PDB file of C-alpha atoms in Angstrom:
ATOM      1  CA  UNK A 416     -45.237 108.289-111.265  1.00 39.00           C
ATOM      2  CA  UNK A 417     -41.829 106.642-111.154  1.00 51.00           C
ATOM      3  CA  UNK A 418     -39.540 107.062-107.832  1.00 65.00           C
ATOM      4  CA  UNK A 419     -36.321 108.535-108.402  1.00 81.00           C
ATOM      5  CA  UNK A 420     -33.043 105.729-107.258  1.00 90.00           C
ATOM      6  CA  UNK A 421     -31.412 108.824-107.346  1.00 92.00           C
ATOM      7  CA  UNK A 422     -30.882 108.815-103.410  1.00 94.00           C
ATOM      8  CA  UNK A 423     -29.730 105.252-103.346  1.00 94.00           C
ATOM      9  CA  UNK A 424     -26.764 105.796-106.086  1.00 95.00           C
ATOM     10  CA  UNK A 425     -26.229 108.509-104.454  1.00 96.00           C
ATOM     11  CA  UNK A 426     -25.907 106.261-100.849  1.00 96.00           C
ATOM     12  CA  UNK A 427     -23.831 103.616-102.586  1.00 97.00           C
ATOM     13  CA  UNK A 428     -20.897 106.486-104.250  1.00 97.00           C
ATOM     14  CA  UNK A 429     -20.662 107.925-100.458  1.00 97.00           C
ATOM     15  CA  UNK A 430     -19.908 104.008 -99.599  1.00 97.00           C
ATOM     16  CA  UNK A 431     -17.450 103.942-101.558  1.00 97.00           C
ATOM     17  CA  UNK A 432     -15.818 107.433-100.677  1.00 97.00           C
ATOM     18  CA  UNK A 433     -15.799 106.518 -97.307  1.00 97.00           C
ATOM     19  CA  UNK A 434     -14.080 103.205 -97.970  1.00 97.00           C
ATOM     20  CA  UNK A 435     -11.072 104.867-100.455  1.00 97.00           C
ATOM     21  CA  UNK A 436     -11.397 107.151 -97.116  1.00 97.00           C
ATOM     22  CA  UNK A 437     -10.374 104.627 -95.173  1.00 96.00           C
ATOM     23  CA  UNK A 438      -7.698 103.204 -97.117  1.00 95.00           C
ATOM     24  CA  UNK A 439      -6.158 106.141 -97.297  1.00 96.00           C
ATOM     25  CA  UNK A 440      -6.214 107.274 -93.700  1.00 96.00           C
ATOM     26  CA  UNK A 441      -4.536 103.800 -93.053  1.00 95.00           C
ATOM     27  CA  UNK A 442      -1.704 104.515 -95.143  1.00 94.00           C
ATOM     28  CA  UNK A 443      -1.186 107.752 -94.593  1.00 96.00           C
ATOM     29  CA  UNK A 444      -2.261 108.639 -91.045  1.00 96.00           C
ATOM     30  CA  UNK A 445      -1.940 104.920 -89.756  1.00 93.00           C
ATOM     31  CA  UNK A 446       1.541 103.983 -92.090  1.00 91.00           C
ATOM     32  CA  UNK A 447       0.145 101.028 -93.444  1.00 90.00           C
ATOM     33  CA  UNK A 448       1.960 100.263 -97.082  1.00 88.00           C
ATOM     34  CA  UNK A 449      -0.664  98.236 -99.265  1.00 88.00           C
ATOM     35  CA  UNK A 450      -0.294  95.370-100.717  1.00 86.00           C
ATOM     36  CA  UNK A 451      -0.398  94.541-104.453  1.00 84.00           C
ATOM     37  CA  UNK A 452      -3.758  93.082-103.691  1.00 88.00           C
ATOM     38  CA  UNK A 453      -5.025  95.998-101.864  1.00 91.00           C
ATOM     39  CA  UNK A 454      -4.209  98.353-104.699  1.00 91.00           C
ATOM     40  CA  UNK A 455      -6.502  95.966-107.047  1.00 92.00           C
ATOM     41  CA  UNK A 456      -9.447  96.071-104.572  1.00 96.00           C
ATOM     42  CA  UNK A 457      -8.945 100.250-104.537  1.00 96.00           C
ATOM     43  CA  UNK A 458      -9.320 100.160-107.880  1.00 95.00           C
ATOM     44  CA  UNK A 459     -12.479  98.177-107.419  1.00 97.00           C
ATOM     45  CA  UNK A 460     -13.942 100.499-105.251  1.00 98.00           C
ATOM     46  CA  UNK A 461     -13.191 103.433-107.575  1.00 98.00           C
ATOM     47  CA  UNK A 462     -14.937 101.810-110.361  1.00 98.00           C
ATOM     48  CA  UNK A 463     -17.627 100.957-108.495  1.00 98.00           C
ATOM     49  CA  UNK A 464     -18.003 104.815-107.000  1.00 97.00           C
ATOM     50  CA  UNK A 465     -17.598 106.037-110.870  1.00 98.00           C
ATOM     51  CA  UNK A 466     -20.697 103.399-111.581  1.00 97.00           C
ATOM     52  CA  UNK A 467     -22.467 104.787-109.002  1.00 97.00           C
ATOM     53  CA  UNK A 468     -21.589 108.374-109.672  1.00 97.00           C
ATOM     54  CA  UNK A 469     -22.458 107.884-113.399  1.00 96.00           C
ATOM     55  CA  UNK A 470     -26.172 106.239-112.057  1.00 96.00           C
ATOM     56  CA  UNK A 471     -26.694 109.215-109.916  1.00 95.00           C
ATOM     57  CA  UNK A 472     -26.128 111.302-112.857  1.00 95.00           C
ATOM     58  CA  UNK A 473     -28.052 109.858-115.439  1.00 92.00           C
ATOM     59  CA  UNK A 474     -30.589 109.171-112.692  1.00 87.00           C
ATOM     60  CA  UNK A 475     -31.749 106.396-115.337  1.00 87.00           C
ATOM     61  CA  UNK A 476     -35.372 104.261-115.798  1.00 86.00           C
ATOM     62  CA  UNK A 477     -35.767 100.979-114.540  1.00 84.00           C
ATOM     63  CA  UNK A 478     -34.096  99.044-117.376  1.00 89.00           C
ATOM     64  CA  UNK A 479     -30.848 101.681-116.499  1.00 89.00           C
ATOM     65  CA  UNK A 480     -31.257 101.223-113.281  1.00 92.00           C
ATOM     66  CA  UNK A 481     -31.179  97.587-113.534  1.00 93.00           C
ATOM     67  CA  UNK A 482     -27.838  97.633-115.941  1.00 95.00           C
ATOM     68  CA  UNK A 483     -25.729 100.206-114.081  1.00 96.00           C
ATOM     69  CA  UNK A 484     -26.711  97.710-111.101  1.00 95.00           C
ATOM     70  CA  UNK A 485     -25.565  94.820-112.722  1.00 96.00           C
ATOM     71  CA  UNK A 486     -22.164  96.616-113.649  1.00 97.00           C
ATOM     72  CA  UNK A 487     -21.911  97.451-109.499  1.00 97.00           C
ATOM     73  CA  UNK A 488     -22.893  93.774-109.027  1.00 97.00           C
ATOM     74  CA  UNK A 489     -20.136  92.419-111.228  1.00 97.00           C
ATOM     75  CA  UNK A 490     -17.284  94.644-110.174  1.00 98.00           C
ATOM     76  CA  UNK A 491     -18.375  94.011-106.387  1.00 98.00           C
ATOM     77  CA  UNK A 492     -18.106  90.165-107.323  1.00 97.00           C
ATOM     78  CA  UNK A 493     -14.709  90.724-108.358  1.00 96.00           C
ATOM     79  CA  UNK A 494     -14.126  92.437-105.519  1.00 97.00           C
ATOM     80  CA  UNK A 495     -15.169  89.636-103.596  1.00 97.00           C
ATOM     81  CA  UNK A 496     -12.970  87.179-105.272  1.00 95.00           C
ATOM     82  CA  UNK A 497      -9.693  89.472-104.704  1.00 94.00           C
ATOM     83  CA  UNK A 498     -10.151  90.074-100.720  1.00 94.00           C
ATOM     84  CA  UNK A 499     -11.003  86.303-100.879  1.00 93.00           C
ATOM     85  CA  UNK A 500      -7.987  85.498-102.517  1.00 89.00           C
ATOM     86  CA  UNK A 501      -6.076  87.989-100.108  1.00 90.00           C
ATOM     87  CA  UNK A 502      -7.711  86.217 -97.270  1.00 91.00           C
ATOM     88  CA  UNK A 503      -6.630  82.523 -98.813  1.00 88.00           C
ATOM     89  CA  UNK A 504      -3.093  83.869 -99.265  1.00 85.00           C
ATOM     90  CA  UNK A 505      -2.930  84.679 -95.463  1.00 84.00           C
ATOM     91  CA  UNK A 506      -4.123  81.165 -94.829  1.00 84.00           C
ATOM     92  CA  UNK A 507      -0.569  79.873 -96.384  1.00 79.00           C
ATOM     93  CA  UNK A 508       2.134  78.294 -93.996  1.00 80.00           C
ATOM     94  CA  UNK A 509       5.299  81.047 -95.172  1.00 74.00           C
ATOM     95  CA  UNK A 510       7.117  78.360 -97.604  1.00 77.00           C
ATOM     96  CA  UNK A 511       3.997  78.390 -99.522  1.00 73.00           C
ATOM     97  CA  UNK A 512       3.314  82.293-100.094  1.00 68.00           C
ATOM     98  CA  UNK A 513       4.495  83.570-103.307  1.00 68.00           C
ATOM     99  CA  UNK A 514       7.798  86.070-103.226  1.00 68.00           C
ATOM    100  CA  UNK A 515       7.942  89.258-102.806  1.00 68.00           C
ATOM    101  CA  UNK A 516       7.613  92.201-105.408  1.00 70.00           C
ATOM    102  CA  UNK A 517       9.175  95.440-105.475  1.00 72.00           C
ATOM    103  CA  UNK A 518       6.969  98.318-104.895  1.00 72.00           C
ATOM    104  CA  UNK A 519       4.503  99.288-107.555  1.00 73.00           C
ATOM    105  CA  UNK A 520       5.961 102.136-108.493  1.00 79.00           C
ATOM    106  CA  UNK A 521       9.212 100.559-109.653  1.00 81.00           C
ATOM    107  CA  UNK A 522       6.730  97.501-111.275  1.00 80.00           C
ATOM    108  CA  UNK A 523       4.838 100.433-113.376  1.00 83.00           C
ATOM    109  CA  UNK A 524       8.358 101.622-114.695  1.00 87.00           C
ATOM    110  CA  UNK A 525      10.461  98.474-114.949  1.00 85.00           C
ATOM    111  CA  UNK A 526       7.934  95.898-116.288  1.00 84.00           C
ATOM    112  CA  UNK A 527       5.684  95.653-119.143  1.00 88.00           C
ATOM    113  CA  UNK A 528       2.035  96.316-118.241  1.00 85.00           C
ATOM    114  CA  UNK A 529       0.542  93.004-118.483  1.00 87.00           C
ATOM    115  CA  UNK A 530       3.226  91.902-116.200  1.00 84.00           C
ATOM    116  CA  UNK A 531       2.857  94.442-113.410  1.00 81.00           C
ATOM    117  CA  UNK A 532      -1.256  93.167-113.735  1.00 81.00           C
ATOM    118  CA  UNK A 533      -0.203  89.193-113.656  1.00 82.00           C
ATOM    119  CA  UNK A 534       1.804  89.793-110.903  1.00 77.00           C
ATOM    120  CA  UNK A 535      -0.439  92.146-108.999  1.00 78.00           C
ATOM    121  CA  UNK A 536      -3.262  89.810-109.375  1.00 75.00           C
ATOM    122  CA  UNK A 537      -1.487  86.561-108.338  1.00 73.00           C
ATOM    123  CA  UNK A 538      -0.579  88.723-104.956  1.00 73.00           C
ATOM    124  CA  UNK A 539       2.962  87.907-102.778  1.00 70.00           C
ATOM    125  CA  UNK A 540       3.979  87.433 -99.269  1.00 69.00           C
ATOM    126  CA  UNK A 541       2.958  91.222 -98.430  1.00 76.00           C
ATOM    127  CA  UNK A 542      -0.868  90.228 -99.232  1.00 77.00           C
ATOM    128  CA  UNK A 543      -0.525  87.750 -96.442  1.00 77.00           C
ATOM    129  CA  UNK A 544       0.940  90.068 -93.641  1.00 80.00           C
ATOM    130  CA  UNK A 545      -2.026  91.095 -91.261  1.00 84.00           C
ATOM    131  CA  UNK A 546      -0.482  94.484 -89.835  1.00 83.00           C
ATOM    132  CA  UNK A 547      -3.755  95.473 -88.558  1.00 82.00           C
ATOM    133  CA  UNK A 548      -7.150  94.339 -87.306  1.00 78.00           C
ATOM    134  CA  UNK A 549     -10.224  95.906 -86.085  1.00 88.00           C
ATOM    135  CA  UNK A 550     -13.160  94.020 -83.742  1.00 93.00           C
ATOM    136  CA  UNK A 551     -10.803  91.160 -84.530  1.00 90.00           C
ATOM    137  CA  UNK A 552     -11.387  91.337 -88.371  1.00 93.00           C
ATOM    138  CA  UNK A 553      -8.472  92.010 -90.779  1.00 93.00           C
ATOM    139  CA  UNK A 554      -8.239  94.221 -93.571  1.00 94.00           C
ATOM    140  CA  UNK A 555      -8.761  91.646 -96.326  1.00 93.00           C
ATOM    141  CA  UNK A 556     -11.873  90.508 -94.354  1.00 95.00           C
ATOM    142  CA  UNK A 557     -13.436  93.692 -93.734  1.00 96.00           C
ATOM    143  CA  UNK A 558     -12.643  94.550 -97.798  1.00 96.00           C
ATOM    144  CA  UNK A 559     -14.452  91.116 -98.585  1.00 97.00           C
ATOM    145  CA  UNK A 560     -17.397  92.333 -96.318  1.00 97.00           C
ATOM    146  CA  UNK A 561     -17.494  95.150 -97.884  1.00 97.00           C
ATOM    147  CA  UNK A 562     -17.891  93.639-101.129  1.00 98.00           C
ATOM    148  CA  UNK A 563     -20.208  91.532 -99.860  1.00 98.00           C
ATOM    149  CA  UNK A 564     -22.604  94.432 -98.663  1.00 98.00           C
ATOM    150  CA  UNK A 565     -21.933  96.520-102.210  1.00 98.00           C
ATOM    151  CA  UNK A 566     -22.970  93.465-103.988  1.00 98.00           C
ATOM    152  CA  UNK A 567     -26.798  92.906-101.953  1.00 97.00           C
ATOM    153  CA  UNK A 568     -27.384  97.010-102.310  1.00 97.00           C
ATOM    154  CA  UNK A 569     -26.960  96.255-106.152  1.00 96.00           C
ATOM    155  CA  UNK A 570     -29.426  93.488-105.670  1.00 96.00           C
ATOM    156  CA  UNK A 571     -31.773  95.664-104.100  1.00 94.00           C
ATOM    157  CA  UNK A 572     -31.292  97.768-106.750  1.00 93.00           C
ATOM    158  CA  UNK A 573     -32.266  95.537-109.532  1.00 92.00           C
ATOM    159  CA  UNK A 574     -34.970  93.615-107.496  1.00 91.00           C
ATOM    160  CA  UNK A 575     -36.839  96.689-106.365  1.00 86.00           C
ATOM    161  CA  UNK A 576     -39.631  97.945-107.721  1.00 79.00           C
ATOM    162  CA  UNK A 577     -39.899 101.680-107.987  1.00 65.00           C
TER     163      UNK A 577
END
């Protein structure tokens, strides 16, 4: 008799609500605009909610189990290497940081598509402002820890046994 992972997908889509949660109680509650780079990791955490939502669904074997793992795994490494680059940007002296962009909704209605991404993904000045900190930790630190912990559940997940 196989044990249903159920229960852990389950855990890892309220992770993720809780961190769009977050975000969004910073911007709208708080007033914190986010960056281009913080849109990217949202997006990242959405996907890897609608992974986990689809795994708790499907409530699959172990081979499943493994592959919708894998998918959190990957998207959480991406993860990962966004807040990292967020967190490298803020490391620049201000002559270095790359300018400015208008705001994403202008970018989404003034620019071809694969130009809003480029520049999105390449992140500007605003991904190196730290407006806010908590414990002493900034946001793009406490996204890339969150990454971090998404990406050893999905380990757990493929590793364990059931």
């Amino acid at each position: 008799m196989s044990t249903s992972f159920r229960p852990l997908f389950i855990l890892g889509l309220l992770g993720c609500c809780g961190l769009i949660a977050g975000a969004y109680y910073l911007q709208y509650v708080v007033g914190l605009e986010p960056c281009p780079l913080c849109y990217v990791q949202r997006i990242e955490v959405f996907t890897l909610g609608l992974i986990f939502f689809i795994a708790a669904l499907h409530n699959p074997a172990a081979l499943g189990r493994k592959l919708y793992a894998a998918g959190t795994l990957v998207v959480s490494a991406l993860g990962m290497a966004t807040a990292g680059r967020q967190m490298w940007l803020q490391t620049l002296p201000a002559d270095e940081l790359p300018a400015c962009l208008p705001s994403m909704d202008y970018m989404i209605q003034a620019f071809p598509l694969i130009d809003v991404i480029n520049k999105t993904l390449h992140g500007t000045a605003d991904c190196a402002k730290i407006d806010w900190t908590f414990f002493g930790f900034n946001l793009a630190q406490l996204s890339f820890f969150s990454f971090c912990l998404i990406a050893l559940f999905s380990l757990l997940l493929i590793l364990r046994k059931a």
